């Protein structure tokens, strides 16, 4: 896990073969400890910077479900 964004939202960076860390992907997973994990979002790191505040809040609401 690269970052715990709280509320059951986890950010994980995934390297792309030959691209290293900066040429990889950002993924978001919703996680409920000892229960379930769901992959919900992925984008190339070059595609955008970070999640917007409203996106993060929506992911937290989904993780709570």
PDB file of N, CA and C in Angstrom:
ATOM      1  N   UNK A   1       0.853  -1.167   0.000  1.00  0.00           N
ATOM      2  CA  UNK A   1       0.000   0.000   0.000  1.00  0.00           C
ATOM      3  C   UNK A   1       0.899   1.230   0.000  1.00  0.00           C
ATOM      4  N   UNK A   2       0.629   2.117  -0.914  1.00  0.00           N
ATOM      5  CA  UNK A   2       1.417   3.349  -0.976  1.00  0.00           C
ATOM      6  C   UNK A   2       0.860   4.428  -0.059  1.00  0.00           C
ATOM      7  N   UNK A   3      -0.473   4.516   0.031  1.00  0.00           N
ATOM      8  CA  UNK A   3      -1.053   5.555   0.876  1.00  0.00           C
ATOM      9  C   UNK A   3      -2.434   5.129   1.356  1.00  0.00           C
ATOM     10  N   UNK A   4      -2.661   5.326   2.647  1.00  0.00           N
ATOM     11  CA  UNK A   4      -3.979   5.139   3.229  1.00  0.00           C
ATOM     12  C   UNK A   4      -4.637   6.515   3.233  1.00  0.00           C
ATOM     13  N   UNK A   5      -5.657   6.680   2.406  1.00  0.00           N
ATOM     14  CA  UNK A   5      -6.325   7.976   2.284  1.00  0.00           C
ATOM     15  C   UNK A   5      -7.465   8.106   3.287  1.00  0.00           C
ATOM     16  N   UNK A   6      -7.545   7.195   4.213  1.00  0.00           N
ATOM     17  CA  UNK A   6      -8.519   7.116   5.303  1.00  0.00           C
ATOM     18  C   UNK A   6      -9.912   6.758   4.808  1.00  0.00           C
ATOM     19  N   UNK A   7     -10.723   6.294   5.719  1.00  0.00           N
ATOM     20  CA  UNK A   7     -12.092   5.933   5.398  1.00  0.00           C
ATOM     21  C   UNK A   7     -12.210   4.703   4.526  1.00  0.00           C
ATOM     22  N   UNK A   8     -11.170   3.848   4.510  1.00  0.00           N
ATOM     23  CA  UNK A   8     -11.204   2.645   3.700  1.00  0.00           C
ATOM     24  C   UNK A   8     -10.749   2.837   2.268  1.00  0.00           C
ATOM     25  N   UNK A   9     -10.120   3.974   1.971  1.00  0.00           N
ATOM     26  CA  UNK A   9      -9.648   4.267   0.615  1.00  0.00           C
ATOM     27  C   UNK A   9      -8.127   4.118   0.593  1.00  0.00           C
ATOM     28  N   UNK A  10      -7.641   3.287  -0.325  1.00  0.00           N
ATOM     29  CA  UNK A  10      -6.219   2.987  -0.432  1.00  0.00           C
ATOM     30  C   UNK A  10      -5.720   3.397  -1.812  1.00  0.00           C
ATOM     31  N   UNK A  11      -4.556   4.068  -1.867  1.00  0.00           N
ATOM     32  CA  UNK A  11      -3.916   4.395  -3.142  1.00  0.00           C
ATOM     33  C   UNK A  11      -2.723   3.466  -3.320  1.00  0.00           C
ATOM     34  N   UNK A  12      -2.646   2.865  -4.490  1.00  0.00           N
ATOM     35  CA  UNK A  12      -1.530   1.974  -4.805  1.00  0.00           C
ATOM     36  C   UNK A  12      -0.948   2.376  -6.149  1.00  0.00           C
ATOM     37  N   UNK A  13       0.354   2.555  -6.198  1.00  0.00           N
ATOM     38  CA  UNK A  13       1.026   2.827  -7.471  1.00  0.00           C
ATOM     39  C   UNK A  13       1.475   1.503  -8.063  1.00  0.00           C
ATOM     40  N   UNK A  14       1.296   1.374  -9.377  1.00  0.00           N
ATOM     41  CA  UNK A  14       1.695   0.156 -10.072  1.00  0.00           C
ATOM     42  C   UNK A  14       2.645   0.557 -11.194  1.00  0.00           C
ATOM     43  N   UNK A  15       3.835  -0.043 -11.187  1.00  0.00           N
ATOM     44  CA  UNK A  15       4.827   0.259 -12.215  1.00  0.00           C
ATOM     45  C   UNK A  15       4.427  -0.392 -13.534  1.00  0.00           C
ATOM     46  N   UNK A  16       4.741   0.275 -14.614  1.00  0.00           N
ATOM     47  CA  UNK A  16       4.527  -0.273 -15.954  1.00  0.00           C
ATOM     48  C   UNK A  16       5.879  -0.774 -16.448  1.00  0.00           C
ATOM     49  N   UNK A  17       5.902  -1.940 -17.052  1.00  0.00           N
ATOM     50  CA  UNK A  17       7.153  -2.517 -17.534  1.00  0.00           C
ATOM     51  C   UNK A  17       7.885  -1.519 -18.422  1.00  0.00           C
ATOM     52  N   UNK A  18       9.111  -1.224 -18.065  1.00  0.00           N
ATOM     53  CA  UNK A  18       9.923  -0.285 -18.819  1.00  0.00           C
ATOM     54  C   UNK A  18       9.617   1.178 -18.523  1.00  0.00           C
ATOM     55  N   UNK A  19       8.627   1.443 -17.674  1.00  0.00           N
ATOM     56  CA  UNK A  19       8.244   2.819 -17.395  1.00  0.00           C
ATOM     57  C   UNK A  19       8.675   3.314 -16.037  1.00  0.00           C
ATOM     58  N   UNK A  20       9.100   2.411 -15.174  1.00  0.00           N
ATOM     59  CA  UNK A  20       9.486   2.814 -13.830  1.00  0.00           C
ATOM     60  C   UNK A  20       8.312   3.364 -13.047  1.00  0.00           C
ATOM     61  N   UNK A  21       8.590   3.988 -11.929  1.00  0.00           N
ATOM     62  CA  UNK A  21       7.527   4.510 -11.061  1.00  0.00           C
ATOM     63  C   UNK A  21       6.780   5.676 -11.685  1.00  0.00           C
ATOM     64  N   UNK A  22       7.518   6.579 -12.327  1.00  0.00           N
ATOM     65  CA  UNK A  22       6.851   7.752 -12.885  1.00  0.00           C
ATOM     66  C   UNK A  22       6.044   7.427 -14.138  1.00  0.00           C
ATOM     67  N   UNK A  23       6.344   6.317 -14.778  1.00  0.00           N
ATOM     68  CA  UNK A  23       5.617   5.933 -15.983  1.00  0.00           C
ATOM     69  C   UNK A  23       4.534   4.916 -15.697  1.00  0.00           C
ATOM     70  N   UNK A  24       4.174   4.749 -14.447  1.00  0.00           N
ATOM     71  CA  UNK A  24       3.220   3.721 -14.063  1.00  0.00           C
ATOM     72  C   UNK A  24       1.795   4.220 -13.956  1.00  0.00           C
ATOM     73  N   UNK A  25       1.053   3.588 -13.066  1.00  0.00           N
ATOM     74  CA  UNK A  25      -0.367   3.866 -12.893  1.00  0.00           C
ATOM     75  C   UNK A  25      -0.688   4.149 -11.431  1.00  0.00           C
ATOM     76  N   UNK A  26      -1.746   4.920 -11.208  1.00  0.00           N
ATOM     77  CA  UNK A  26      -2.302   5.116  -9.867  1.00  0.00           C
ATOM     78  C   UNK A  26      -3.599   4.335  -9.819  1.00  0.00           C
ATOM     79  N   UNK A  27      -3.788   3.594  -8.748  1.00  0.00           N
ATOM     80  CA  UNK A  27      -5.042   2.869  -8.587  1.00  0.00           C
ATOM     81  C   UNK A  27      -5.640   3.203  -7.225  1.00  0.00           C
ATOM     82  N   UNK A  28      -6.955   3.111  -7.157  1.00  0.00           N
ATOM     83  CA  UNK A  28      -7.670   3.326  -5.911  1.00  0.00           C
ATOM     84  C   UNK A  28      -8.457   2.055  -5.610  1.00  0.00           C
ATOM     85  N   UNK A  29      -8.335   1.580  -4.391  1.00  0.00           N
ATOM     86  CA  UNK A  29      -9.093   0.421  -3.939  1.00  0.00           C
ATOM     87  C   UNK A  29      -9.857   0.811  -2.682  1.00  0.00           C
ATOM     88  N   UNK A  30     -11.037   0.269  -2.555  1.00  0.00           N
ATOM     89  CA  UNK A  30     -11.835   0.446  -1.338  1.00  0.00           C
ATOM     90  C   UNK A  30     -11.646  -0.817  -0.522  1.00  0.00           C
ATOM     91  N   UNK A  31     -11.351  -0.644   0.748  1.00  0.00           N
ATOM     92  CA  UNK A  31     -10.964  -1.781   1.570  1.00  0.00           C
ATOM     93  C   UNK A  31     -11.672  -1.734   2.905  1.00  0.00           C
ATOM     94  N   UNK A  32     -12.214  -2.871   3.277  1.00  0.00           N
ATOM     95  CA  UNK A  32     -12.791  -3.016   4.605  1.00  0.00           C
ATOM     96  C   UNK A  32     -12.007  -4.135   5.285  1.00  0.00           C
ATOM     97  N   UNK A  33     -11.283  -3.794   6.318  1.00  0.00           N
ATOM     98  CA  UNK A  33     -10.370  -4.724   6.982  1.00  0.00           C
ATOM     99  C   UNK A  33     -11.034  -6.058   7.293  1.00  0.00           C
ATOM    100  N   UNK A  34     -10.352  -7.139   6.886  1.00  0.00           N
ATOM    101  CA  UNK A  34     -10.778  -8.518   7.129  1.00  0.00           C
ATOM    102  C   UNK A  34     -12.083  -8.874   6.430  1.00  0.00           C
ATOM    103  N   UNK A  35     -12.499  -8.058   5.468  1.00  0.00           N
ATOM    104  CA  UNK A  35     -13.728  -8.389   4.747  1.00  0.00           C
ATOM    105  C   UNK A  35     -13.498  -8.393   3.247  1.00  0.00           C
ATOM    106  N   UNK A  36     -13.562  -7.240   2.631  1.00  0.00           N
ATOM    107  CA  UNK A  36     -13.519  -7.144   1.175  1.00  0.00           C
ATOM    108  C   UNK A  36     -12.625  -6.010   0.702  1.00  0.00           C
ATOM    109  N   UNK A  37     -12.163  -6.153  -0.533  1.00  0.00           N
ATOM    110  CA  UNK A  37     -11.447  -5.068  -1.196  1.00  0.00           C
ATOM    111  C   UNK A  37     -11.958  -4.983  -2.628  1.00  0.00           C
ATOM    112  N   UNK A  38     -12.179  -3.770  -3.112  1.00  0.00           N
ATOM    113  CA  UNK A  38     -12.664  -3.553  -4.465  1.00  0.00           C
ATOM    114  C   UNK A  38     -11.764  -2.561  -5.187  1.00  0.00           C
ATOM    115  N   UNK A  39     -11.292  -2.949  -6.372  1.00  0.00           N
ATOM    116  CA  UNK A  39     -10.581  -2.024  -7.239  1.00  0.00           C
ATOM    117  C   UNK A  39     -11.644  -1.141  -7.882  1.00  0.00           C
ATOM    118  N   UNK A  40     -11.513   0.176  -7.769  1.00  0.00           N
ATOM    119  CA  UNK A  40     -12.552   1.056  -8.299  1.00  0.00           C
ATOM    120  C   UNK A  40     -12.048   2.094  -9.299  1.00  0.00           C
ATOM    121  N   UNK A  41     -10.726   2.293  -9.399  1.00  0.00           N
ATOM    122  CA  UNK A  41     -10.250   3.382 -10.253  1.00  0.00           C
ATOM    123  C   UNK A  41      -8.799   3.154 -10.618  1.00  0.00           C
ATOM    124  N   UNK A  42      -8.443   3.474 -11.828  1.00  0.00           N
ATOM    125  CA  UNK A  42      -7.054   3.407 -12.252  1.00  0.00           C
ATOM    126  C   UNK A  42      -6.810   4.393 -13.374  1.00  0.00           C
ATOM    127  N   UNK A  43      -5.635   5.010 -13.371  1.00  0.00           N
ATOM    128  CA  UNK A  43      -5.285   5.982 -14.407  1.00  0.00           C
ATOM    129  C   UNK A  43      -3.758   6.047 -14.517  1.00  0.00           C
ATOM    130  N   UNK A  44      -3.290   6.329 -15.721  1.00  0.00           N
ATOM    131  CA  UNK A  44      -1.855   6.526 -15.905  1.00  0.00           C
ATOM    132  C   UNK A  44      -1.415   7.733 -15.087  1.00  0.00           C
ATOM    133  N   UNK A  45      -0.257   7.630 -14.456  1.00  0.00           N
ATOM    134  CA  UNK A  45       0.231   8.743 -13.628  1.00  0.00           C
ATOM    135  C   UNK A  45       0.394  10.017 -14.436  1.00  0.00           C
ATOM    136  N   UNK A  46       0.670   9.883 -15.718  1.00  0.00           N
ATOM    137  CA  UNK A  46       0.825  11.068 -16.555  1.00  0.00           C
ATOM    138  C   UNK A  46      -0.538  11.666 -16.916  1.00  0.00           C
ATOM    139  N   UNK A  47      -1.625  10.958 -16.626  1.00  0.00           N
ATOM    140  CA  UNK A  47      -2.960  11.405 -16.990  1.00  0.00           C
ATOM    141  C   UNK A  47      -3.490  12.549 -16.145  1.00  0.00           C
ATOM    142  N   UNK A  48      -3.126  12.577 -14.866  1.00  0.00           N
ATOM    143  CA  UNK A  48      -3.559  13.647 -13.965  1.00  0.00           C
ATOM    144  C   UNK A  48      -2.799  13.566 -12.661  1.00  0.00           C
ATOM    145  N   UNK A  49      -2.905  14.602 -11.861  1.00  0.00           N
ATOM    146  CA  UNK A  49      -2.155  14.668 -10.605  1.00  0.00           C
ATOM    147  C   UNK A  49      -2.771  13.783  -9.532  1.00  0.00           C
ATOM    148  N   UNK A  50      -3.687  14.311  -8.775  1.00  0.00           N
ATOM    149  CA  UNK A  50      -4.285  13.585  -7.662  1.00  0.00           C
ATOM    150  C   UNK A  50      -5.805  13.621  -7.754  1.00  0.00           C
ATOM    151  N   UNK A  51      -6.430  12.917  -6.831  1.00  0.00           N
ATOM    152  CA  UNK A  51      -7.889  12.945  -6.746  1.00  0.00           C
ATOM    153  C   UNK A  51      -8.361  14.314  -6.270  1.00  0.00           C
ATOM    154  N   UNK A  52      -9.499  14.732  -6.791  1.00  0.00           N
ATOM    155  CA  UNK A  52     -10.128  15.947  -6.262  1.00  0.00           C
ATOM    156  C   UNK A  52     -10.772  15.597  -4.918  1.00  0.00           C
ATOM    157  N   UNK A  53     -11.003  16.602  -4.106  1.00  0.00           N
ATOM    158  CA  UNK A  53     -11.602  16.410  -2.787  1.00  0.00           C
ATOM    159  C   UNK A  53     -12.965  15.722  -2.886  1.00  0.00           C
ATOM    160  N   UNK A  54     -13.797  16.126  -3.860  1.00  0.00           N
ATOM    161  CA  UNK A  54     -15.119  15.520  -3.993  1.00  0.00           C
ATOM    162  C   UNK A  54     -15.025  14.053  -4.415  1.00  0.00           C
ATOM    163  N   UNK A  55     -14.032  13.701  -5.228  1.00  0.00           N
ATOM    164  CA  UNK A  55     -13.835  12.297  -5.616  1.00  0.00           C
ATOM    165  C   UNK A  55     -13.447  11.465  -4.405  1.00  0.00           C
ATOM    166  N   UNK A  56     -12.525  11.978  -3.606  1.00  0.00           N
ATOM    167  CA  UNK A  56     -12.090  11.263  -2.410  1.00  0.00           C
ATOM    168  C   UNK A  56     -13.265  11.048  -1.456  1.00  0.00           C
ATOM    169  N   UNK A  57     -14.074  12.060  -1.253  1.00  0.00           N
ATOM    170  CA  UNK A  57     -15.236  11.929  -0.369  1.00  0.00           C
ATOM    171  C   UNK A  57     -16.213  10.877  -0.900  1.00  0.00           C
ATOM    172  N   UNK A  58     -16.413  10.845  -2.208  1.00  0.00           N
ATOM    173  CA  UNK A  58     -17.292   9.841  -2.809  1.00  0.00           C
ATOM    174  C   UNK A  58     -16.737   8.440  -2.596  1.00  0.00           C
ATOM    175  N   UNK A  59     -15.438   8.249  -2.785  1.00  0.00           N
ATOM    176  CA  UNK A  59     -14.823   6.950  -2.544  1.00  0.00           C
ATOM    177  C   UNK A  59     -14.975   6.536  -1.076  1.00  0.00           C
ATOM    178  N   UNK A  60     -14.831   7.481  -0.166  1.00  0.00           N
ATOM    179  CA  UNK A  60     -15.005   7.165   1.263  1.00  0.00           C
ATOM    180  C   UNK A  60     -16.432   6.725   1.563  1.00  0.00           C
ATOM    181  N   UNK A  61     -17.408   7.385   0.940  1.00  0.00           N
ATOM    182  CA  UNK A  61     -18.815   6.987   1.125  1.00  0.00           C
ATOM    183  C   UNK A  61     -19.050   5.576   0.584  1.00  0.00           C
ATOM    184  N   UNK A  62     -18.465   5.279  -0.569  1.00  0.00           N
ATOM    185  CA  UNK A  62     -18.603   3.944  -1.156  1.00  0.00           C
ATOM    186  C   UNK A  62     -17.959   2.884  -0.268  1.00  0.00           C
ATOM    187  N   UNK A  63     -16.787   3.191   0.279  1.00  0.00           N
ATOM    188  CA  UNK A  63     -16.097   2.242   1.157  1.00  0.00           C
ATOM    189  C   UNK A  63     -16.905   1.945   2.407  1.00  0.00           C
ATOM    190  N   UNK A  64     -17.671   2.922   2.858  1.00  0.00           N
ATOM    191  CA  UNK A  64     -18.493   2.748   4.055  1.00  0.00           C
ATOM    192  C   UNK A  64     -19.668   1.812   3.807  1.00  0.00           C
ATOM    193  N   UNK A  65     -20.085   1.701   2.552  1.00  0.00           N
ATOM    194  CA  UNK A  65     -21.195   0.817   2.208  1.00  0.00           C
ATOM    195  C   UNK A  65     -20.738  -0.596   2.343  1.00  0.00           C
TER     196      UNK A  65
END
